[in-house]
Short mmCIF file of C-alpha atoms in Angstrom, two decimals:
data_model
loop_
_atom_site.label_atom_id
_atom_site.label_comp_id
_atom_site.label_asym_id
_atom_site.label_seq_id
_atom_site.Cartn_x
_atom_site.Cartn_y
_atom_site.Cartn_z
CA MET J 962 -16.91 -11.91 -28.59
CA ALA J 963 -14.84 -12.54 -25.36
CA ALA J 964 -11.54 -10.88 -24.75
CA PRO J 965 -8.44 -13.02 -24.53
CA LEU J 966 -7.54 -14.46 -21.36
CA ALA J 967 -4.46 -12.00 -21.15
CA ALA J 968 -6.38 -9.00 -20.85
CA LYS J 969 -7.67 -7.74 -17.76
CA SER J 970 -11.34 -6.25 -17.23
CA ALA J 971 -13.16 -4.30 -14.75
CA ILE J 972 -17.00 -3.53 -13.85
CA ILE J 973 -17.67 0.02 -12.92
CA THR J 974 -21.15 1.15 -11.89
CA GLY J 975 -22.10 4.90 -12.32
CA ALA J 976 -19.46 4.96 -15.37
CA GLY J 977 -21.87 7.13 -17.09
CA SER J 978 -20.72 10.06 -15.42
CA GLY J 979 -18.19 11.86 -12.91
CA ILE J 980 -15.35 10.06 -11.21
CA SER J 981 -16.43 6.55 -12.27
CA LEU J 982 -16.30 7.76 -15.98
CA ALA J 983 -12.80 9.07 -15.58
CA PHE J 984 -11.79 5.83 -13.67
CA ALA J 985 -13.08 3.86 -16.78
CA LYS J 986 -11.47 5.94 -19.22
CA LEU J 987 -8.10 5.65 -17.55
CA LEU J 988 -8.47 1.79 -17.42
CA LEU J 989 -9.44 1.75 -20.97
CA SER J 990 -6.15 3.57 -21.96
CA LYS J 991 -4.07 0.99 -19.90
CA ASN J 992 -5.73 -1.82 -22.18
CA TYR J 993 -8.28 -3.07 -19.51
CA ASN J 994 -11.73 -4.06 -20.63
CA VAL J 995 -14.40 -2.19 -18.74
CA LEU J 996 -18.15 -2.85 -18.58
CA PHE J 997 -19.98 0.57 -18.02
CA ALA J 998 -23.00 -0.38 -15.69
CA ASP J 999 -25.35 2.79 -15.47
CA LEU J 1000 -28.86 3.72 -16.29
CA ALA J 1001 -27.46 5.96 -19.14
CA LEU J 1002 -24.62 7.51 -20.56
CA ARG J 1003 -23.84 11.16 -20.86
CA PRO J 1004 -22.64 12.36 -24.21
CA GLU J 1005 -18.83 12.24 -23.38
CA ALA J 1006 -19.26 8.50 -22.09
CA LYS J 1007 -20.99 7.54 -25.01
CA GLU J 1008 -18.37 8.84 -26.89
CA LEU J 1009 -15.94 6.94 -25.08
CA VAL J 1010 -17.79 3.50 -25.31
CA SER J 1011 -18.40 3.94 -28.85
CA ALA J 1012 -14.37 4.47 -29.49
CA TYR J 1013 -13.58 1.42 -27.47
CA SER J 1014 -16.55 -0.66 -28.41
CA ASN J 1015 -15.15 -2.17 -31.87
CA ASN J 1016 -11.92 -2.88 -30.55
CA ALA J 1017 -10.17 -6.17 -31.78
CA ALA J 1018 -10.19 -8.67 -29.07
CA SER J 1019 -6.30 -9.05 -29.44
CA SER J 1020 -5.95 -5.25 -28.38
CA GLY J 1021 -7.54 -5.11 -25.26
CA GLY J 1022 -9.24 -2.28 -24.05
CA ARG J 1023 -12.87 -2.83 -25.07
CA ALA J 1024 -15.90 -1.00 -23.69
CA VAL J 1025 -19.44 -2.49 -23.09
CA PHE J 1026 -22.56 -0.50 -21.87
CA GLN J 1027 -24.93 -2.65 -19.68
CA LYS J 1028 -27.66 -0.81 -18.56
CA THR J 1029 -28.08 -1.05 -14.94
CA ASP J 1030 -30.15 0.12 -12.16
CA VAL J 1031 -27.85 -0.34 -9.12
CA VAL J 1032 -31.04 -0.43 -6.55
CA ASP J 1033 -32.09 -3.62 -8.21
CA TRP J 1034 -29.89 -6.54 -7.02
CA LYS J 1035 -31.03 -8.70 -10.03
CA GLN J 1036 -29.58 -6.31 -12.24
CA LEU J 1037 -26.29 -6.28 -10.28
CA HIS J 1038 -26.11 -9.93 -10.64
CA ASN J 1039 -26.56 -9.58 -14.34
CA MET J 1040 -23.79 -7.23 -14.73
CA PHE J 1041 -21.50 -9.87 -13.57
CA GLN J 1042 -23.03 -12.33 -16.19
CA VAL J 1043 -22.61 -9.80 -18.90
CA ALA J 1044 -18.79 -9.14 -18.11
CA ASP J 1045 -18.20 -12.78 -17.82
CA LYS J 1046 -19.61 -13.50 -21.10
CA GLU J 1047 -17.91 -10.38 -22.77
CA PHE J 1048 -14.50 -10.51 -21.30
CA GLY J 1049 -14.11 -14.16 -19.90
CA ASP J 1050 -13.16 -12.95 -16.29
CA VAL J 1051 -13.22 -9.83 -14.04
CA ASP J 1052 -10.14 -8.24 -12.21
CA ILE J 1053 -11.42 -5.32 -10.64
CA VAL J 1054 -15.06 -4.36 -9.42
CA CYS J 1055 -15.68 -0.77 -8.57
CA PRO J 1056 -19.34 0.07 -7.24
CA GLY J 1057 -18.89 3.95 -8.11
CA ALA J 1058 -22.48 4.66 -8.78
CA GLY J 1059 -23.51 7.47 -6.01
CA VAL J 1060 -25.58 10.57 -5.50
CA PHE J 1061 -24.94 13.75 -3.14
CA GLU J 1062 -28.13 13.52 -1.08
CA PRO J 1063 -30.32 15.02 -3.54
CA THR J 1064 -33.72 16.86 -2.33
CA TRP J 1065 -35.68 13.71 -3.84
CA SER J 1066 -34.10 11.28 -1.11
CA SER J 1067 -32.80 13.71 1.68
CA PHE J 1068 -32.76 13.54 5.61
CA TRP J 1069 -34.02 17.42 5.56
CA TYR J 1070 -36.88 16.49 3.07
CA PRO J 1071 -38.48 13.63 4.73
CA PRO J 1072 -40.53 10.68 3.07
CA GLY J 1073 -43.79 11.74 2.06
CA GLN J 1074 -42.96 15.40 1.98
CA PRO J 1075 -42.30 17.06 -1.54
CA PRO J 1076 -39.86 17.00 -3.30
CA SER J 1077 -38.92 13.59 -1.71
CA ILE J 1078 -39.73 10.47 -3.81
CA ASP J 1079 -39.20 8.40 -0.42
CA GLY J 1080 -42.64 7.03 0.79
CA PRO J 1081 -43.55 7.64 4.31
CA PHE J 1082 -44.08 3.74 4.63
CA SER J 1083 -41.53 2.44 2.19
CA ASN J 1084 -39.13 1.34 4.78
CA HIS J 1085 -36.10 2.76 2.84
CA TYR J 1086 -34.31 5.90 1.58
CA ARG J 1087 -33.43 6.06 -2.00
CA THR J 1088 -30.05 7.55 -1.19
CA LEU J 1089 -28.85 4.91 1.17
CA ASP J 1090 -30.10 2.27 -1.49
CA ILE J 1091 -27.70 3.52 -4.27
CA ASN J 1092 -24.88 4.88 -1.90
CA LEU J 1093 -24.71 2.06 0.67
CA LEU J 1094 -26.94 -1.03 -0.14
CA HIS J 1095 -25.64 -1.15 -3.74
CA PRO J 1096 -21.78 -1.13 -2.80
CA ILE J 1097 -22.32 -3.82 -0.21
CA ARG J 1098 -24.30 -5.95 -2.34
CA THR J 1099 -22.07 -5.78 -5.27
CA THR J 1100 -19.15 -6.45 -2.93
CA GLN J 1101 -20.67 -9.80 -1.81
CA LEU J 1102 -21.24 -10.57 -5.44
CA ALA J 1103 -17.79 -9.55 -6.55
CA ILE J 1104 -16.50 -11.99 -3.92
CA SER J 1105 -18.67 -14.71 -4.97
CA TYR J 1106 -17.61 -14.52 -8.54
CA PHE J 1107 -13.93 -14.23 -7.78
CA LEU J 1108 -14.13 -17.43 -5.70
CA SER J 1109 -16.25 -19.12 -8.48
CA LYS J 1110 -13.79 -18.48 -11.09
CA ASN J 1111 -10.62 -19.51 -8.60
CA PRO J 1112 -11.90 -21.69 -5.91
CA PRO J 1113 -9.21 -21.94 -3.34
CA LYS J 1114 -8.03 -25.49 -2.81
CA THR J 1115 -8.53 -24.96 0.97
CA LEU J 1116 -9.13 -22.21 3.42
CA PRO J 1117 -6.62 -22.20 6.19
CA PRO J 1118 -6.90 -20.40 9.67
CA VAL J 1119 -7.12 -16.94 9.46
CA SER J 1120 -4.13 -17.05 12.02
CA GLN J 1121 -1.82 -18.41 9.31
CA LYS J 1122 0.09 -16.63 6.65
CA HIS J 1123 0.21 -18.01 3.63
CA PRO J 1124 1.41 -17.15 -0.09
CA PRO J 1125 -1.68 -16.51 -2.44
CA THR J 1126 -2.52 -19.44 -4.91
CA THR J 1127 -4.93 -17.45 -6.87
CA PRO J 1128 -4.59 -14.29 -9.09
CA LEU J 1129 -5.25 -10.97 -7.21
CA LYS J 1130 -8.78 -9.54 -7.56
CA GLN J 1131 -9.79 -6.10 -6.27
CA ILE J 1132 -12.75 -4.31 -5.14
CA HIS J 1133 -12.41 -0.57 -4.95
CA HIS J 1134 -14.94 1.83 -3.55
CA ILE J 1135 -15.40 5.53 -3.74
CA THR J 1136 -15.92 7.15 -0.42
CA SER J 1137 -15.62 10.78 0.49
CA ILE J 1138 -14.02 13.11 3.07
CA ALA J 1139 -17.66 13.48 4.38
CA ALA J 1140 -17.24 10.13 6.05
CA GLN J 1141 -15.07 12.19 8.60
CA THR J 1142 -16.07 15.81 8.07
CA SER J 1143 -19.61 14.86 8.48
CA PRO J 1144 -21.48 18.29 7.71
CA PRO J 1145 -25.22 18.47 8.91
CA THR J 1146 -26.33 19.48 5.47
CA GLN J 1147 -26.08 15.92 4.18
CA PRO J 1148 -26.67 13.35 6.78
CA LEU J 1149 -27.69 10.44 4.58
CA TYR J 1150 -24.75 10.96 2.45
CA ASN J 1151 -22.39 10.96 5.35
CA ILE J 1152 -23.90 7.88 6.69
CA SER J 1153 -23.37 6.08 3.18
CA LYS J 1154 -19.65 7.02 3.00
CA SER J 1155 -18.85 6.32 6.60
CA GLY J 1156 -20.42 2.99 6.30
CA LYS J 1157 -18.37 2.13 2.88
CA GLN J 1158 -15.14 3.23 5.03
CA ALA J 1159 -16.21 0.45 7.66
CA LEU J 1160 -17.09 -1.98 5.05
CA ILE J 1161 -13.32 -1.67 3.43
CA ARG J 1162 -11.80 -1.93 6.70
CA SER J 1163 -13.66 -4.84 7.57
CA LEU J 1164 -12.73 -6.72 4.72
CA ALA J 1165 -9.07 -6.15 4.86
CA THR J 1166 -8.27 -9.63 5.87
CA LEU J 1167 -9.53 -10.96 2.65
CA GLU J 1168 -6.04 -10.25 0.84
CA PRO J 1169 -3.87 -12.41 3.04
CA LEU J 1170 -6.69 -15.13 2.77
CA LEU J 1171 -7.97 -15.13 -0.63
CA ASN J 1172 -6.23 -12.44 -2.85
CA ILE J 1173 -9.09 -10.33 -2.69
CA ARG J 1174 -7.86 -6.85 -2.17
CA VAL J 1175 -10.67 -4.25 -0.93
CA THR J 1176 -9.48 -0.64 -1.05
CA GLY J 1177 -11.15 2.76 -1.26
CA VAL J 1178 -10.49 6.40 -2.27
CA ALA J 1179 -11.95 9.32 -0.44
CA PRO J 1180 -12.55 12.41 -2.69
CA GLY J 1181 -12.69 15.72 -1.51
CA CYS J 1182 -14.48 18.69 -3.63
CA ILE J 1183 -14.52 17.17 -7.09
CA LYS J 1184 -15.78 19.12 -9.97
CA THR J 1185 -18.32 16.65 -11.45
CA PRO J 1186 -22.15 16.81 -12.47
CA LEU J 1187 -22.79 15.92 -8.70
CA TRP J 1188 -21.96 19.56 -7.86
CA THR J 1189 -22.20 21.43 -11.22
CA GLU J 1190 -25.85 20.22 -12.29
CA HIS J 1191 -27.35 21.05 -8.69
CA PRO J 1192 -27.62 24.61 -7.95
CA GLU J 1193 -28.40 23.96 -4.40
CA LYS J 1194 -25.15 21.98 -4.11
CA LEU J 1195 -23.06 24.45 -6.36
CA GLU J 1196 -24.31 27.35 -4.14
CA MET J 1197 -22.10 25.88 -1.28
CA MET J 1198 -18.88 26.49 -3.44
CA ARG J 1199 -19.94 30.01 -4.64
CA GLY J 1200 -16.93 32.09 -4.51
CA ALA J 1201 -14.50 29.10 -4.73
CA GLY J 1202 -11.68 29.54 -7.28
CA GLU J 1203 -10.38 26.63 -9.54
CA GLU J 1204 -7.72 25.84 -6.79
CA MET J 1205 -10.23 24.73 -4.33
CA TRP J 1206 -11.77 22.07 -6.76
CA ALA J 1207 -10.25 18.84 -7.70
CA THR J 1208 -10.98 17.12 -10.90
CA ALA J 1209 -12.36 13.69 -11.60
CA GLU J 1210 -9.14 12.91 -13.83
CA GLU J 1211 -6.98 13.53 -10.63
CA VAL J 1212 -8.85 11.43 -8.49
CA ALA J 1213 -9.19 8.51 -11.07
CA ASN J 1214 -5.35 9.01 -11.66
CA THR J 1215 -4.91 8.14 -7.91
CA MET J 1216 -7.67 5.13 -8.21
CA GLY J 1217 -5.35 3.93 -11.04
CA GLU J 1218 -2.14 3.95 -9.02
CA ILE J 1219 -4.08 1.81 -6.32
CA THR J 1220 -5.45 -0.75 -8.47
CA VAL J 1221 -3.28 -0.70 -11.73
CA GLU J 1222 0.07 0.11 -10.05
CA GLY J 1223 -0.36 -1.31 -6.65
CA VAL J 1224 1.68 1.66 -5.09
CA VAL J 1225 0.19 5.02 -4.37
CA GLY J 1226 1.79 8.47 -4.17
CA ILE J 1227 1.54 10.08 -0.72
CA TRP J 1228 2.17 13.85 -0.28
CA LYS J 1229 3.26 15.71 2.95
CA GLY J 1230 -0.17 17.29 3.76
CA ASP J 1231 -0.45 20.98 3.58
CA HIS J 1232 3.08 21.65 3.22
CA ASP J 1233 2.62 23.83 0.09
CA CYS J 1234 0.32 25.99 2.11
CA LYS J 1235 2.73 26.33 4.70
CA GLN J 1236 5.46 27.53 2.30
CA THR J 1237 3.42 30.20 0.74
CA GLU J 1238 2.48 31.66 4.15
CA GLN J 1239 6.10 31.60 4.97
CA ARG J 1240 6.83 33.62 1.81
CA GLU J 1241 4.11 35.88 2.55
CA GLN J 1242 5.54 36.89 6.03
CA GLY J 1243 9.04 37.76 4.25
CA LYS J 1244 10.83 35.12 5.48
CA GLU J 1245 14.34 35.34 3.68
CA GLY J 1246 18.01 34.00 3.84
CA GLU J 1247 18.77 30.66 5.45
CA GLU J 1248 15.27 29.83 6.14
CA GLU J 1249 14.38 30.50 2.32
CA GLU J 1250 17.20 27.80 1.15
CA GLU J 1251 15.87 25.41 3.49
CA GLU J 1252 12.29 26.04 2.14
CA GLU J 1253 13.88 25.54 -1.28
CA GLU J 1254 15.34 22.50 -0.46
CA GLU J 1255 12.11 20.94 1.34
CA GLU J 1256 10.09 22.14 -1.78
CA GLU J 1257 12.24 20.32 -4.23
CA GLU J 1258 11.60 17.11 -1.88
CA GLU J 1259 7.98 17.98 -2.09
CA LYS J 1260 8.03 17.21 -5.82
CA LYS J 1261 8.49 13.58 -5.23
CA PRO J 1262 5.47 11.66 -3.34
CA LYS J 1263 6.56 8.68 -0.97
CA MET J 1264 5.24 5.68 -3.14
CA VAL J 1265 3.32 3.46 -0.43
CA PRO J 1266 2.63 -0.15 -1.29
CA VAL J 1267 -1.33 -0.63 -1.52
CA GLN J 1268 -2.92 -3.25 0.96
CA GLY J 1269 -6.30 -4.46 1.75
CA GLY J 1270 -8.29 -2.06 3.91
CA MET J 1271 -6.35 0.70 2.67
CA ILE J 1272 -8.19 4.21 2.08
CA ILE J 1273 -6.70 7.05 0.17
CA GLU J 1274 -7.79 10.60 0.55
CA ALA J 1275 -7.86 12.35 -2.90
CA SER J 1276 -8.28 15.88 -3.08
CA GLY J 1277 -6.49 17.09 -6.15
CA ARG J 1278 -2.78 17.38 -7.39
CA ARG J 1279 -0.23 16.54 -4.84
CA ARG J 1280 -3.21 16.32 -2.29
CA THR J 1281 -3.26 12.66 -1.11
CA ARG J 1282 -2.89 11.00 2.00
CA ILE J 1283 -3.71 7.55 3.87
CA VAL J 1284 -6.72 7.71 6.10
CA LYS J 1285 -6.06 6.27 9.46
CA GLN J 1286 -8.57 4.26 11.17
CA PHE J 1287 -7.47 5.84 14.65
CA LEU J 1288 -6.02 9.32 15.41
CA ASP J 1289 -6.36 10.71 11.86
CA LYS J 1290 -5.86 14.22 11.65
CA GLY J 1291 -8.72 14.64 9.39
CA PRO J 1292 -9.16 16.45 5.83
CA SER J 1293 -7.65 20.03 5.47
CA GLY J 1294 -6.52 22.57 3.05
CA LEU J 1295 -7.47 23.12 -0.71
CA GLY J 1296 -9.86 20.48 -2.21
CA ASN J 1297 -11.53 19.59 0.95
CA LEU J 1298 -12.99 23.31 1.65
CA VAL J 1299 -16.54 24.30 1.16
CA PRO J 1300 -16.72 28.25 1.62
CA ASN J 1301 -20.42 28.60 1.39
CA VAL J 1302 -21.95 25.78 3.38
CA ARG J 1303 -23.70 28.30 5.80
CA ALA J 1304 -26.15 28.66 2.69
CA ALA J 1305 -27.15 25.18 2.59
CA GLU J 1306 -27.28 25.17 6.45
CA GLU J 1307 -29.80 28.11 6.46
CA GLU J 1308 -32.10 26.19 4.05
CA MET J 1309 -31.73 23.07 6.32
CA TRP J 1310 -32.91 25.26 9.31
CA ALA J 1311 -35.70 26.79 7.19
CA GLN J 1312 -37.14 23.42 6.47
CA LEU J 1313 -37.44 22.55 10.25
CA GLY J 1314 -39.37 25.76 10.97
CA ARG J 1315 -42.11 25.37 8.16
CA GLY J 1316 -44.45 23.21 10.26
CA GLY J 1317 -45.22 19.47 10.04
CA TRP J 1318 -41.63 18.47 9.25
CA GLY J 1319 -40.96 14.65 9.50
CA GLY J 1320 -44.64 13.53 9.12
CA CYS J 1321 -45.49 12.85 12.81
#
């Protein structure tokens, strides 16, 4: 049964777990219909879909699962057809499925050498198929779908400003701080996230021209199965306290501000850390009063209107900032630190020293 025209709807790939699942849950709570496009659903995702699958059409907030392998472009095409049939329209597309450079498709485990599943003459890396090519193709399909549902009467010159004549549609990507930090342990992952940020910025002009807004969120260290169910990744966070992690729900809240509210709260960098350091140094009197005033101000984020091409770093509660294209200071502070990355680097160097690396 198709949803009523008044309801808004979303397609989210990778919604079976992690950040994409948290985003799907948030949208459902705001009466969005959501198509969960994934290979499978984790138990908590199954429970969520079940809870929302039988909602009456008049209430909105309906969930539909569509089994989807995001490396298969035909299946990406089909998820738009299913969403259109189920919901009548789509307002938000989030190509959220991704992998964290697993050993089965990693730069440091070359094609043809176990445990890699990439063939030495297959002409592709599975990690890039999932993390980069799938978001690119999904973005193309989303633009095509949006235009087919609301064809613009005319396409004026890019240089001319003009009011939107069609409803706002959105494509929201999940990138990473790795696009800037580029740790040597995960080159393919870094490439894919950098590529997505370039894609977002490249399509900024779609909003003033076609009212299609392309944005992204850049999470830091988020406690999801990408970390917790891969011992070689989790080892890099050995010794990290809970304050060094962010949650999928915290990232999803920022994604909701970007896509649903249209304004996002930006906090003043690592001000909290500076306040803590000053207190530890025993500063008192007038300086303490000033700190209290500043701290009170810090309880309120600066609300910034969202626009196409915008990328927001999200590293936990009160840790959001705009990622600038030029002269950006880069990620820092809690939520962005990997305390034991050296362990992964040692394994990386060990791979190079075992002989026959790379297949040449």
